[in-house]
Short mmCIF file of C-alpha atoms in Angstrom, two decimals:
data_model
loop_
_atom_site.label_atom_id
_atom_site.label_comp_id
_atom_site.label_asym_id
_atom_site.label_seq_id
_atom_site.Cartn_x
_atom_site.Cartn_y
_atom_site.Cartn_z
CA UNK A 1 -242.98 -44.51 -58.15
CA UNK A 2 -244.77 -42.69 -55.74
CA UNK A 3 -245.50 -44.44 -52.23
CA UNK A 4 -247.67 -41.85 -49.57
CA UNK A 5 -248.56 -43.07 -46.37
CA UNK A 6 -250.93 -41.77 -43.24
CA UNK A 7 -251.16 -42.85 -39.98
CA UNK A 8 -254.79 -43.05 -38.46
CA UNK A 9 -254.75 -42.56 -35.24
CA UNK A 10 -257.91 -43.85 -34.61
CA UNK A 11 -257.74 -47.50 -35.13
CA UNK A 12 -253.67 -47.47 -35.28
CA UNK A 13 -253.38 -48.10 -38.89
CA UNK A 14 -251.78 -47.07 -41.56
CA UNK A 15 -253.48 -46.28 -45.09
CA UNK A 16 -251.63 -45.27 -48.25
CA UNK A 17 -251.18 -45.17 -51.91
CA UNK A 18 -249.06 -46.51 -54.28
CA UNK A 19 -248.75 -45.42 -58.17
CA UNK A 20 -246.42 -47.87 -59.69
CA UNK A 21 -245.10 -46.41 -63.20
CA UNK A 22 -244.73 -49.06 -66.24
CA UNK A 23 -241.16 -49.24 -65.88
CA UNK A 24 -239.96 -48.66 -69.55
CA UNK A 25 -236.25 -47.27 -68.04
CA UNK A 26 -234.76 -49.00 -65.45
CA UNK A 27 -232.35 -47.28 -65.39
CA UNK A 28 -234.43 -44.12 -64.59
CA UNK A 29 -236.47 -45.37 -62.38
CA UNK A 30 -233.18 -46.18 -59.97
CA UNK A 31 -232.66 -42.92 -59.87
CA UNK A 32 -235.84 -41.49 -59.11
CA UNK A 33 -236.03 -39.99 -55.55
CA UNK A 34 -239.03 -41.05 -53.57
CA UNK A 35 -240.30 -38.97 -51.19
CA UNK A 36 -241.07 -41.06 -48.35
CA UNK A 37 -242.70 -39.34 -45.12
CA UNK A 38 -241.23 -40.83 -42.33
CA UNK A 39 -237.64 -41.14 -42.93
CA UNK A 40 -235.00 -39.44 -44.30
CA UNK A 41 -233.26 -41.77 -46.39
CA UNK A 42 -233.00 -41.43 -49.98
CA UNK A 43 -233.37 -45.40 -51.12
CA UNK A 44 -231.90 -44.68 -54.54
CA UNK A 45 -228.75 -42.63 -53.54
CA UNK A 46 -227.55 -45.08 -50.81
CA UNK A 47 -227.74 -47.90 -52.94
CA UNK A 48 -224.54 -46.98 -54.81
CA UNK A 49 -222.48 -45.03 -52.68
CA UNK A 50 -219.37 -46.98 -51.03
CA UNK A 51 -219.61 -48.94 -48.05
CA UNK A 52 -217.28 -46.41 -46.49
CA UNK A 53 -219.42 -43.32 -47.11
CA UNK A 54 -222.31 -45.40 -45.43
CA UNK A 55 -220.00 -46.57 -43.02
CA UNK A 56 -218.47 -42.72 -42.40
CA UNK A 57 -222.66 -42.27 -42.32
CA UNK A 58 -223.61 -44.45 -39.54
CA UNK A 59 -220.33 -43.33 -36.76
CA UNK A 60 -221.30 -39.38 -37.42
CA UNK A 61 -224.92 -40.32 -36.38
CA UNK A 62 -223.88 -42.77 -33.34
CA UNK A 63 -221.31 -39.54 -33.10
CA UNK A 64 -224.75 -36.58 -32.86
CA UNK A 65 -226.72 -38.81 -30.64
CA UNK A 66 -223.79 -39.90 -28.08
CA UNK A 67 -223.14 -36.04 -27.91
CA UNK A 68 -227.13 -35.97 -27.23
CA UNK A 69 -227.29 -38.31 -24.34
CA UNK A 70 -224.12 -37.46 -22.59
CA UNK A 71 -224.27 -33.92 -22.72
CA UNK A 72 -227.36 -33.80 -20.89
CA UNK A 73 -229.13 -30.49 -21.75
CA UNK A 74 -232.43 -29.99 -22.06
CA UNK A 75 -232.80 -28.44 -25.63
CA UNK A 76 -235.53 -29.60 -28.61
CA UNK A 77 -232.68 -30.97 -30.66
CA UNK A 78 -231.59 -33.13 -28.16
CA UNK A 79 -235.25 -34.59 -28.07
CA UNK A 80 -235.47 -34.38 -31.70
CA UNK A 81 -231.94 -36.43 -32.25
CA UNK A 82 -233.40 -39.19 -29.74
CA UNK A 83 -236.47 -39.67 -31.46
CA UNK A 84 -234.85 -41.48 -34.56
CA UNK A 85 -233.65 -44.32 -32.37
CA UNK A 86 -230.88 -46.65 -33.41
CA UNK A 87 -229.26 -50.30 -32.04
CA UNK A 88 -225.99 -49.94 -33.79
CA UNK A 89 -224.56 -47.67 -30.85
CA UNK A 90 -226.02 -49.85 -28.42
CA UNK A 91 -224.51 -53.04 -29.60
CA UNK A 92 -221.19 -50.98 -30.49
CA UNK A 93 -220.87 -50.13 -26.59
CA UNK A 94 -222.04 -53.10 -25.14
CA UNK A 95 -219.65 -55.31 -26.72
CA UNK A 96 -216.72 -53.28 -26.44
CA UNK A 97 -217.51 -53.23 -22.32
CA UNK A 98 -218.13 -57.31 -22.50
CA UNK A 99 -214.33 -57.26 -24.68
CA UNK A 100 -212.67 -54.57 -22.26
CA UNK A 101 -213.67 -56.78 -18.97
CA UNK A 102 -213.59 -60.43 -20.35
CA UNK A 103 -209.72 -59.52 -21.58
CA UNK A 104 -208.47 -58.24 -18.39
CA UNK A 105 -206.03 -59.72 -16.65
CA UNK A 106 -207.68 -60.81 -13.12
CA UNK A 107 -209.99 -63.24 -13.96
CA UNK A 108 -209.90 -66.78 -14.59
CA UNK A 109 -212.98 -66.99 -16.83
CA UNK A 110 -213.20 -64.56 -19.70
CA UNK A 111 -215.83 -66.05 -21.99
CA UNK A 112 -218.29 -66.28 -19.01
CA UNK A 113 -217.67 -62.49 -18.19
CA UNK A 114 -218.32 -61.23 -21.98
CA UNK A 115 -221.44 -63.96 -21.86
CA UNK A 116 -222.78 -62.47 -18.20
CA UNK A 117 -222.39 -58.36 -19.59
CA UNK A 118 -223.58 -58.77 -23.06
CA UNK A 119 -226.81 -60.81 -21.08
CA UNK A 120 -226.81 -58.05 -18.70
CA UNK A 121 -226.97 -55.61 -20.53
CA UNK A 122 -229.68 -56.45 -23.15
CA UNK A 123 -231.81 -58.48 -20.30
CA UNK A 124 -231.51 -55.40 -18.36
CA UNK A 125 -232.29 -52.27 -20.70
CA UNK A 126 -235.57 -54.82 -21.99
CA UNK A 127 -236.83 -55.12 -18.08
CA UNK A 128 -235.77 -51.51 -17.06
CA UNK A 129 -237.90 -50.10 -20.12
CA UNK A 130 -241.38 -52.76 -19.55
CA UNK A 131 -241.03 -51.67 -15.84
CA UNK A 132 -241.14 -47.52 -17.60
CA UNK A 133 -244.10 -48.65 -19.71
CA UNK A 134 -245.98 -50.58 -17.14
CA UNK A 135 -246.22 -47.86 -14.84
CA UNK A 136 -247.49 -45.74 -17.23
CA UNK A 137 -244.80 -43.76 -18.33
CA UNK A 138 -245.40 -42.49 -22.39
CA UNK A 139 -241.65 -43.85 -23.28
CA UNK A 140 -241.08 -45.69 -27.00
CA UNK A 141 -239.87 -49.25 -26.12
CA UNK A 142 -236.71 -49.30 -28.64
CA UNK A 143 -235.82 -45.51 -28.03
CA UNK A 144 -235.36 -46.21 -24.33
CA UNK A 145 -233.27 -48.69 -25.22
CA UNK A 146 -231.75 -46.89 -27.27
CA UNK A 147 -231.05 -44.12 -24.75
CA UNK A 148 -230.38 -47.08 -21.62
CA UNK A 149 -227.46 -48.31 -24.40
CA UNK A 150 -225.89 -45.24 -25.26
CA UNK A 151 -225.35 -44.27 -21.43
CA UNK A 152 -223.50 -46.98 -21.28
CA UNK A 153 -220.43 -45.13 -22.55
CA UNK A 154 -218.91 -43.30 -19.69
CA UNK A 155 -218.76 -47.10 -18.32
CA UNK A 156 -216.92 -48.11 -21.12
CA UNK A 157 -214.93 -45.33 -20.74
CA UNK A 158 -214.26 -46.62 -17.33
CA UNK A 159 -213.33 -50.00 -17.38
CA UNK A 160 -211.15 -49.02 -19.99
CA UNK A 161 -209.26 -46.48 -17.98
CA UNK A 162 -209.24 -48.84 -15.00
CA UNK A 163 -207.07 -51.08 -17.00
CA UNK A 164 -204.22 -48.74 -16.86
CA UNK A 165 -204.22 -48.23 -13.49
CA UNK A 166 -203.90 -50.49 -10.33
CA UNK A 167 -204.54 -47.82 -7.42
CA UNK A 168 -207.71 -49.17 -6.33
CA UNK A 169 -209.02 -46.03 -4.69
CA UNK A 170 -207.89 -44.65 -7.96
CA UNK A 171 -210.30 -46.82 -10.03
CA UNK A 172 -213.14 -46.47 -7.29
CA UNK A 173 -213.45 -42.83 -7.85
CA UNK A 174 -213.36 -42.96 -11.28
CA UNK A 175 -215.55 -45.95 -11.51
CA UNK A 176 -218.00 -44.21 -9.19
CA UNK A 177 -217.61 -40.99 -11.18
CA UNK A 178 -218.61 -42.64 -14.43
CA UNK A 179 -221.64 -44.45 -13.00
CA UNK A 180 -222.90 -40.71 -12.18
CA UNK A 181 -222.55 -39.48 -15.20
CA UNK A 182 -224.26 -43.03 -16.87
CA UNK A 183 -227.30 -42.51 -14.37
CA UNK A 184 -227.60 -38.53 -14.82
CA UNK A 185 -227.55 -38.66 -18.66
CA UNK A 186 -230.31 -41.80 -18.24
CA UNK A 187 -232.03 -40.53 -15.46
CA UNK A 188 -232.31 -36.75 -17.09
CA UNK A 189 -233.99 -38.44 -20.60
CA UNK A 190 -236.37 -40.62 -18.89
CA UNK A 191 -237.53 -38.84 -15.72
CA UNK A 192 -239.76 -36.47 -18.11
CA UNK A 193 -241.93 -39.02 -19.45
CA UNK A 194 -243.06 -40.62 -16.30
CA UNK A 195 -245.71 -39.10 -13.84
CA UNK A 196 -244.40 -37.69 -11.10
CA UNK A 197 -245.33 -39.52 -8.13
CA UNK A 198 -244.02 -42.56 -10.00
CA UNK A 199 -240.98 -41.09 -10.74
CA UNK A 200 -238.66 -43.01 -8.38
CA UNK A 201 -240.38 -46.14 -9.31
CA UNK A 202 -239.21 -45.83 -12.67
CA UNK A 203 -235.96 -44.41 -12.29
CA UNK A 204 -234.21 -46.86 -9.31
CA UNK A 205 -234.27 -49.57 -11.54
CA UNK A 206 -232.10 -48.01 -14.13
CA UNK A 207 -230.18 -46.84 -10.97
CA UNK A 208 -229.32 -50.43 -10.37
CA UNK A 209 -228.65 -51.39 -13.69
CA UNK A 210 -225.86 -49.15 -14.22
CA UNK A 211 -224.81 -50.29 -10.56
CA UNK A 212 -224.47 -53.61 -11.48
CA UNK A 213 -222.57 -52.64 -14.88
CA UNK A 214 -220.05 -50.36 -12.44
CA UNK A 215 -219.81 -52.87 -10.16
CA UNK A 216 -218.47 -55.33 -12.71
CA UNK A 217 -216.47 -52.55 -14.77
CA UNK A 218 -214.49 -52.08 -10.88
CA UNK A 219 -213.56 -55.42 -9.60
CA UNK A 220 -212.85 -56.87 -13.28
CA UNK B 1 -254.94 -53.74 -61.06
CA UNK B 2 -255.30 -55.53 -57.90
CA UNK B 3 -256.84 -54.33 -55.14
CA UNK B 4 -255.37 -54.69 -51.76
CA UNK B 5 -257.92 -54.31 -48.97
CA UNK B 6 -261.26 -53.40 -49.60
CA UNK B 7 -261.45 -49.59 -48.25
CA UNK B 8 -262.85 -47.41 -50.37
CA UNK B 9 -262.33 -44.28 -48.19
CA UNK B 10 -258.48 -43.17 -49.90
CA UNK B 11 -260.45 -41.22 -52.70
CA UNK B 12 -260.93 -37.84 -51.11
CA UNK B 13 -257.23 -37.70 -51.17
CA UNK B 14 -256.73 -36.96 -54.48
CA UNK B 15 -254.34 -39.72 -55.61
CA UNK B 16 -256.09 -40.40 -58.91
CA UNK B 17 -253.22 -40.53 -61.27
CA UNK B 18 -255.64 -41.50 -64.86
CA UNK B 19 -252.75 -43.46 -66.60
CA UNK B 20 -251.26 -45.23 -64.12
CA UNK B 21 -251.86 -48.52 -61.76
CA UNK B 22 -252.83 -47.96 -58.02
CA UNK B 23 -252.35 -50.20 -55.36
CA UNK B 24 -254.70 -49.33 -52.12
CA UNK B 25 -252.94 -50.86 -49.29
CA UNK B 26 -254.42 -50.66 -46.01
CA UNK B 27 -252.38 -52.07 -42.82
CA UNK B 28 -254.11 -53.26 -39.69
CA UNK B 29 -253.03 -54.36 -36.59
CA UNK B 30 -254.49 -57.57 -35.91
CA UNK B 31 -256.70 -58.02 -33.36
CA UNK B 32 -255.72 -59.83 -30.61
CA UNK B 33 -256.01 -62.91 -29.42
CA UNK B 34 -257.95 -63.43 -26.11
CA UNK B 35 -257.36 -67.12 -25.41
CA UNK B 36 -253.88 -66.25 -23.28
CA UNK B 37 -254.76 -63.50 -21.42
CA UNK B 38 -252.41 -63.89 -18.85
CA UNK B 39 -249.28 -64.01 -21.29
CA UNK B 40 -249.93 -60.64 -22.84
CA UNK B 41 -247.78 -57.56 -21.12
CA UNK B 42 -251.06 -55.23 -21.16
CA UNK B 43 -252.31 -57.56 -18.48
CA UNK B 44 -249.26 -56.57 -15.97
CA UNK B 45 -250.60 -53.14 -16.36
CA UNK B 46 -252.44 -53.70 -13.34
CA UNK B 47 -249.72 -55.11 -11.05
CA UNK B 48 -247.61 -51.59 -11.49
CA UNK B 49 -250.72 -49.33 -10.73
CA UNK B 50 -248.95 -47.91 -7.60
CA UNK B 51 -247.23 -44.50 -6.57
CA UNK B 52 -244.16 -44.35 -4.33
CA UNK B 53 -245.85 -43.51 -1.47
CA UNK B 54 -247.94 -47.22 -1.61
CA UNK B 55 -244.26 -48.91 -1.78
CA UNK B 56 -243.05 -46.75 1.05
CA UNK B 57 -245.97 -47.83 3.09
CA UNK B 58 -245.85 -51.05 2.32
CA UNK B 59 -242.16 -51.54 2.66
CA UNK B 60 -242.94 -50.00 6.41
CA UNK B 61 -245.56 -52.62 6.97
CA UNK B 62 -243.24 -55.46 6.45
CA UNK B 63 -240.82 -54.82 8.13
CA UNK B 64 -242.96 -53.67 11.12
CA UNK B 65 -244.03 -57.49 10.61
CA UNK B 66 -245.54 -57.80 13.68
CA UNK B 67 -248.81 -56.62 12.58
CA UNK B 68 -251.43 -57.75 10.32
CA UNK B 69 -251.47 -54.51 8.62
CA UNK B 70 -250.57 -55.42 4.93
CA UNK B 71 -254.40 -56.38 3.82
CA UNK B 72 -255.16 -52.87 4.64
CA UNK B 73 -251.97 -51.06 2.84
CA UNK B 74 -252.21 -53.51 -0.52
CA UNK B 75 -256.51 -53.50 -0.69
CA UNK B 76 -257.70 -54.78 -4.06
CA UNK B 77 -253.90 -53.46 -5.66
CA UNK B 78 -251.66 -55.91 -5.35
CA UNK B 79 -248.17 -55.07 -7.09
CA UNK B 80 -245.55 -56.89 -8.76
CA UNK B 81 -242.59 -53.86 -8.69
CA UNK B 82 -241.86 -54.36 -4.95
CA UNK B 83 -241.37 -58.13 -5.60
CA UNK B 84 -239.06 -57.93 -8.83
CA UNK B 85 -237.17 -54.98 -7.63
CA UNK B 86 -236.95 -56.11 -4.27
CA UNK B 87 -235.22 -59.34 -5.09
CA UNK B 88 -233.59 -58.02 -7.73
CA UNK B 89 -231.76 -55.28 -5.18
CA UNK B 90 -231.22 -58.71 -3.07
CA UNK B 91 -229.25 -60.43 -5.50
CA UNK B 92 -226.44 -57.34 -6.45
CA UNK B 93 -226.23 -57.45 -2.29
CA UNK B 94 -225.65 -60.80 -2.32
CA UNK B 95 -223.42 -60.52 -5.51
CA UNK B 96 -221.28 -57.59 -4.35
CA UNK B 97 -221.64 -58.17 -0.51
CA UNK B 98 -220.53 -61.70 -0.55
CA UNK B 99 -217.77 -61.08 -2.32
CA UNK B 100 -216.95 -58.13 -0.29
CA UNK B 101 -217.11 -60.16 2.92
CA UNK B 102 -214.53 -62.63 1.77
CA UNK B 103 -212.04 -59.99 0.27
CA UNK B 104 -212.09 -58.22 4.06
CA UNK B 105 -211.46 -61.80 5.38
CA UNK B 106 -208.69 -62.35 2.74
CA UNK B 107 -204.40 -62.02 3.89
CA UNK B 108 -203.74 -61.98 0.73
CA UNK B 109 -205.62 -59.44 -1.05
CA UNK B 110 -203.31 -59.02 -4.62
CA UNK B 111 -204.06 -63.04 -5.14
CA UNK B 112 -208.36 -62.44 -3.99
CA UNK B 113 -210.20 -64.26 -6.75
CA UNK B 114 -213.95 -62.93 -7.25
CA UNK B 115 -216.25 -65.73 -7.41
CA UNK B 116 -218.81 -64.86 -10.43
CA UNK B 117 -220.93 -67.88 -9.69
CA UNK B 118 -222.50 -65.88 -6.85
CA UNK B 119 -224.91 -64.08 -9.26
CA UNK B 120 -225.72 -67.04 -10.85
CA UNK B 121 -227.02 -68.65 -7.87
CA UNK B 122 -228.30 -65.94 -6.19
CA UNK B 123 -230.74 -65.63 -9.17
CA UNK B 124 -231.95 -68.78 -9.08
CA UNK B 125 -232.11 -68.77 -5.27
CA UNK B 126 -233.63 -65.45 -4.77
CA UNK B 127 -236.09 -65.55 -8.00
CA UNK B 128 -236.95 -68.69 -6.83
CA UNK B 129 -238.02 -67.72 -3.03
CA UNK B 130 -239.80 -64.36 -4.50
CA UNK B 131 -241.62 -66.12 -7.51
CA UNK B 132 -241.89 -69.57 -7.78
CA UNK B 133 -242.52 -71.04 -4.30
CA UNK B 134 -245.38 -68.04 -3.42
CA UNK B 135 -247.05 -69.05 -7.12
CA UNK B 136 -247.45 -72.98 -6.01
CA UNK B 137 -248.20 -72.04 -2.43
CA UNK B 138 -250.95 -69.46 -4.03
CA UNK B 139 -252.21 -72.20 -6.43
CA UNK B 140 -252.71 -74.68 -3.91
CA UNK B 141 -254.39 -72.56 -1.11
CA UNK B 142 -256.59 -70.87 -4.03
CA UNK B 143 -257.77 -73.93 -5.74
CA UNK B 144 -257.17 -76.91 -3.35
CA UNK B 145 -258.06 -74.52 0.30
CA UNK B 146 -260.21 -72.18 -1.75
CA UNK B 147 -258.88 -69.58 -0.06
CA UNK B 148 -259.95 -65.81 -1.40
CA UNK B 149 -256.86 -64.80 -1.64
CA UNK B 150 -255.42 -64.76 -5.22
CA UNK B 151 -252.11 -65.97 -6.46
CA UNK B 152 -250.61 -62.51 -7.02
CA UNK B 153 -251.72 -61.11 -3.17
CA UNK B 154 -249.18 -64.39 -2.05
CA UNK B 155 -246.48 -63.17 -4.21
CA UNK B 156 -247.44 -59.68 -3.79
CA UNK B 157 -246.78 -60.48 0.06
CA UNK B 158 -243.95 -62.92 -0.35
CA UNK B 159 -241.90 -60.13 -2.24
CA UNK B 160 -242.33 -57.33 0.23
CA UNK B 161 -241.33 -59.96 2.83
CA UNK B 162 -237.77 -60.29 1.26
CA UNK B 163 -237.46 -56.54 2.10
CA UNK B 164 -235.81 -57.10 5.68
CA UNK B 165 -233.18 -58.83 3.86
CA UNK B 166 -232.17 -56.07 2.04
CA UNK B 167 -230.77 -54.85 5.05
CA UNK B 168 -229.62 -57.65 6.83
CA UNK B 169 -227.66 -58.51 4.04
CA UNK B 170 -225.65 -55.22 3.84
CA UNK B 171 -225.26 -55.75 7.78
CA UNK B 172 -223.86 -59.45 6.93
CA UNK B 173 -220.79 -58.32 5.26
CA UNK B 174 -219.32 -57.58 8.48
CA UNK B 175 -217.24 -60.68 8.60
CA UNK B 176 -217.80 -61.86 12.13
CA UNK B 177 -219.59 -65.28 12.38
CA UNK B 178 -221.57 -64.53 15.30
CA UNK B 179 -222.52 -60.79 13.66
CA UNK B 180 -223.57 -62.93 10.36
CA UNK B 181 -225.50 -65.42 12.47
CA UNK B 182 -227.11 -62.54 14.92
CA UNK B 183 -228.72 -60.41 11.82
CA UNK B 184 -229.98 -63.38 9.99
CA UNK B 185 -231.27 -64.79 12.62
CA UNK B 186 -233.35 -61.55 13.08
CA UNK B 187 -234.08 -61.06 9.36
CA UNK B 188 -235.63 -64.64 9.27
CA UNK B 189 -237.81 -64.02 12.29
CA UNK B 190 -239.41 -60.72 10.85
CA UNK B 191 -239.54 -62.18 7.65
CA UNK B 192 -241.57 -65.36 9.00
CA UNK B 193 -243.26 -63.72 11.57
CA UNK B 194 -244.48 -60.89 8.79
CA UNK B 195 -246.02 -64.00 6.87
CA UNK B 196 -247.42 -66.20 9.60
CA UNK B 197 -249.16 -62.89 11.06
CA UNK B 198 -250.83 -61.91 7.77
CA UNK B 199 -252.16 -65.44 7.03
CA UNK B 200 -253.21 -66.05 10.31
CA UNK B 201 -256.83 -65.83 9.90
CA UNK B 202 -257.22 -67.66 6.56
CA UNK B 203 -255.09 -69.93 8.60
CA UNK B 204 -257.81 -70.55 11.60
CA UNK B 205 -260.46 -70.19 9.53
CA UNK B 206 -259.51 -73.28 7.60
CA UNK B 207 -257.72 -74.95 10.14
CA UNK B 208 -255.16 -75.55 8.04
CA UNK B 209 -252.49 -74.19 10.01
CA UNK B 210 -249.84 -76.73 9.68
CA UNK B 211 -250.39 -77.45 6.11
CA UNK B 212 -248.94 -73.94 5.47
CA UNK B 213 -247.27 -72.86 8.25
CA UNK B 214 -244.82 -75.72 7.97
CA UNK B 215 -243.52 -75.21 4.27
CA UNK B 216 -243.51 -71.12 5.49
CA UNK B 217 -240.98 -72.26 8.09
CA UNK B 218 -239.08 -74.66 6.37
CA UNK B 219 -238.38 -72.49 3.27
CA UNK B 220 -237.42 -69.47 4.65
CA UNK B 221 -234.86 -71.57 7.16
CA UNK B 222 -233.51 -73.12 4.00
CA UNK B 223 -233.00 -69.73 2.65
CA UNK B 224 -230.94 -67.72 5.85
CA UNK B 225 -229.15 -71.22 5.60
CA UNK B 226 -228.23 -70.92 1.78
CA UNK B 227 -227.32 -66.81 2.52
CA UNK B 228 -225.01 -68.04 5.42
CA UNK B 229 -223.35 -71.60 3.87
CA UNK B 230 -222.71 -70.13 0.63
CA UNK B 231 -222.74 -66.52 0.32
CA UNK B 232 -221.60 -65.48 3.59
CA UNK B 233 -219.20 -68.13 4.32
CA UNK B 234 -216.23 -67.32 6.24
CA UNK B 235 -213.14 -69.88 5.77
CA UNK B 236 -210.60 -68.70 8.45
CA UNK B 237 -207.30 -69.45 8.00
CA UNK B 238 -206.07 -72.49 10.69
CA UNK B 239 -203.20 -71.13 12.20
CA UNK B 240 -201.72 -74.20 13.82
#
C-alpha cells in the first residue's frame, strides 16, 4: 500500500494518493513498510514489538527532548528535536509536581492541591501560548506547550528536594534557583519567535506562570 | 473505484499505477462559520495589536489618573493584555501577599497554616472587577446611553485601572492596620478618580452622571473592602 501526501500551501490543504493492493497475503502486506512523509514511524514494525521496547521508546525520546529544553543552547538540533512535539512528558511532569506537593506533610488538603496544580498547569501553558499567538508571535500551539511542560522539570526537581529539607532559607534558594532555570530554558525557546518590540509582552506571562508553580512548590 | 473528491488536478504527479485501485483524497479545511464572530480566537487578534511601549504608556497614564489622558494613549486600539495580565499579576499578589502578611503576624510560625482558598476567591473577585462588571456597565451605556464608546474601550480602561493595585497590594503586606488602611485608601482614590476623570465628558454630555458614577463608586469601595476584610486581615492576638 502506498499512501503519498502534499501539503498545499495555498489553500491549507492536503492532497494525496492512495494505491491500495488486492490483498491476496495478509500476511505480507503486515509487513510491508510504508513510507509515510511526515513521520517517522514504521506502522508495521511497532505493531509487534513488546510494550516494553515501545515503552523503553517513548522515556529515551521524553529523555532527547528534556536534554533539549533544559540545556538551553542554541543549536539546529535542539530546534529540530522540538519540532516533533509530544504531551507524554508534559503530563509525566505535571502530575508528578501535583503528587510531590499534594503528599507533603504541611497541608491539610491534599486532593485540592493536586486538583489546583494539575488545573494550573494545563489552564496556564493553554493561556500563556494564545497570549504568544495573539500577539503575533509564529509559535505552533501544541509545541509551546510542549516546551511550557517540559520546563516544568527543574520545579519538580524542586519541590522534590524541598521535601528533604526544612531550612527554609535553604528551600528559598533552591526554589528560587529552579524557577530560573524553568524561565531561562522557556524564555530562551520562545523569545525567538516573537517580534521584538513585543517581546516582553509575550514572555512575562510565562514569567508568572512558573512564579506561581514556584510559589506553590515553596510553601507546600 | 470510488472517487473521493472531485479534483482532477493529482495527474501530473505521476501516480498512475495501471493495475491497481486509486483513491484521490483531497482534505479541506472547512470554511468557517461567520454567524459567531465574536467566539472565534482570530477575532482577539485585534485586542493584542500593541508593542510594549503602548502598555508602558498606558500603565503611566493610569496611574497618573488625574488626567484625562487615556483616550489619547489607547486611540482606535483598545487592548485586552493589560487587563488579563494585569489582574492576573493581582491575584498571585493577593495569593502570595496575603498569606505572607499573616505568616509575619503569626507567634507561632512551625504551626502557620496557608490558606489555599485565597486564590480561589481572588479569581473570582478580581476576574470579576476586571471583566464582568466593565462588560455590563459597557453594554448598558452602549446600547441603553448610546454612548460611542464600545464595550472593549470600558474594559480596556477598567483593566489598566486595576494597575495601582498592583502596587498597593505589595505595600499592604506590611502588617500594620493603619499602613493597610493608608495605601488602600490611596489605591482606591487613583483608581476611581482615573475612571470618573476619563468618563467625565460622556458623563456631562448625557447627564447621566449619577447613573454611572454611583455603581463606579460603590464597586470599587466594595473591592478595597473585600482586599482589606479578607485578604489582608490582621487577627491580633488579645493579650489579656
Amino acid at each position: 500500500m502506498e499512501f503519498e501526501v502534499q501539503e498545499n500551501q495555498a489553500n491549507n490543504s492536503i492532497q494525496g494518493v492512495i494505491n491500495l493492493q488486492p490483498q491476496v497475503n495478509q500476511v505480507q502486506a503486515q509487513q510491508q513498510e510504508i513510507p509515510i512523509k511526515q513521520t517517522d514511524l514504521q506502522v508495521s514494525s511497532t505493531l509487534e514489538e513488546s510494550v516494553a521496547v515501545t515503552l523503553l521508546r517513548d522515556l529515551r525520546q521524553i529523555g532527547v527532548k528534556l536534554r533539549c529544553v533544559l540545556v538551553p543552547t542554541m543549536s539546529t538540533n535542539n530546534a529540530r528535536e522540538l519540532r516533533n512535539w509530544d504531551l507524554w512528558g508534559p503530563l509525566v511532569f505535571c502530575l508528578m509536581l501535583a503528587l510531590t506537593l499534594s503528599m507533603s506533610g504541611n497541608n491539610d488538603d491534599g486532593p485540592g492541591i493536586f486538583a489546583t496544580i494539575f488545573v494550573l498547569i494545563w489552564v496556564g501553558s493553554f493561556v500563556v501560548t494564545l497570549n504568544a499567538q495573539l500577539l503575533g508571535g509564529k509559535v505552533s500551539f501544541f509545541q509551546s506547550v510542549c516546551v511550557l511542560g517540559y520546563c516544568v522539570f527543574p520545579i519538580n526537581l524542586g519541590a522534590l528536594f524541598t521535601l528533604f529539607f526544612s531550612f527554609f532559607y535553604l528551600k528559598m534558594l533552591l526554589v528560587i534557583g529552579c524557577f530560573m532555570w524553568s524561565t531561562y530554558s522557556a524564555v530562551g525557546f520562545l523569545k525567538l519567535l516573537i517580534p521584538e518590540q513585543k517581546r516582553i509582552l509575550a514572555l512575562y506571562p510565562v514569567i508568572l506562570f512558573y512564579l506561581f508553580l514556584s510559589w506553590f512548590a515553596l510553601i507546600v | 473505484m470510488q472517487n473521493f473528491g472531485s479534483n482532477n488536478d493529482l495527474d501530473e504527479k505521476g501516480h498512475v499505477m495501471t493495475d491497481q485501485p486509486k483513491i484521490k483524497v483531497k482534505f479541506e479545511p472547512k470554511p468557517k462559520p461567520s454567524t459567531c464572530p465574536i467566539c472565534t480566537v482570530e477575532y482577539y487578534q485585534q485586542f493584542f495589536d500593541i508593542e510594549q511601549r503602548d502598555v508602558y504608556m498606558r500603565i503611566r497614564c493610569s496611574l497618573l489618573s488625574w488626567k484625562p489622558e487615556f483616550y489619547q494613549c489607547v486611540g482606535k486600539n483598545p487592548d485586552l493584555w493589560g487587563p488579563l495580565w494585569i489582574s492576573t499579576t493581582i491575584i498571585f499578589i493577593l495569593f502570595a501577599g496575603g498569606n505572607l502578611s499573616r505568616f509575619l503576624l503569626e507567634e507561632d510560625k512551625r504551626h502557620f497554616k496557608y490558606e489555599y482558598n485565597y486564590m480561589y476567591v481572588a479569581v473570582l473577585v478580581v476576574y470579576a472587577m476586571a471583566f464582568i462588571i466593565p462588560i455590563i456597565l459597557g453594554v448598558i451605556m452602549k446600547y441603553i446611553l448610546k454612548s460611542e464608546l464600545g464595550v472593549f474601550e470600558i474594559v480596556c480602561m477598567y483593566g489598566y485601572s486595576l494597575s495601582v493595585y498592583m502596587f498597593v497590594l505589595i505595600l499592604c503586606i506590611i502588617p500594620y492596620n493603619e499602613a493597610q488602611w493608608f495605601f488602600l485608601m490611596c489605591g482606591l482614590a487613583n483608581s476611581t478618580i482615573f475612571l470618573l476623570v476619563n468618563l467625565w465628558d460622556f458623563m456631562k454630555k448625557n447627564k447621566q452622571t449619577t447613573l454611572i458614577a454611583v455603581p463606579i463608586i460603590s464597586f470599587n469601595v466594595a473591592l478595597i473592602l473585600c482586599f482589606k476584610f479578607y485578604f489582608f486581615r490582621l487577627i491580633y492576638a488579645v493579650d489579656d
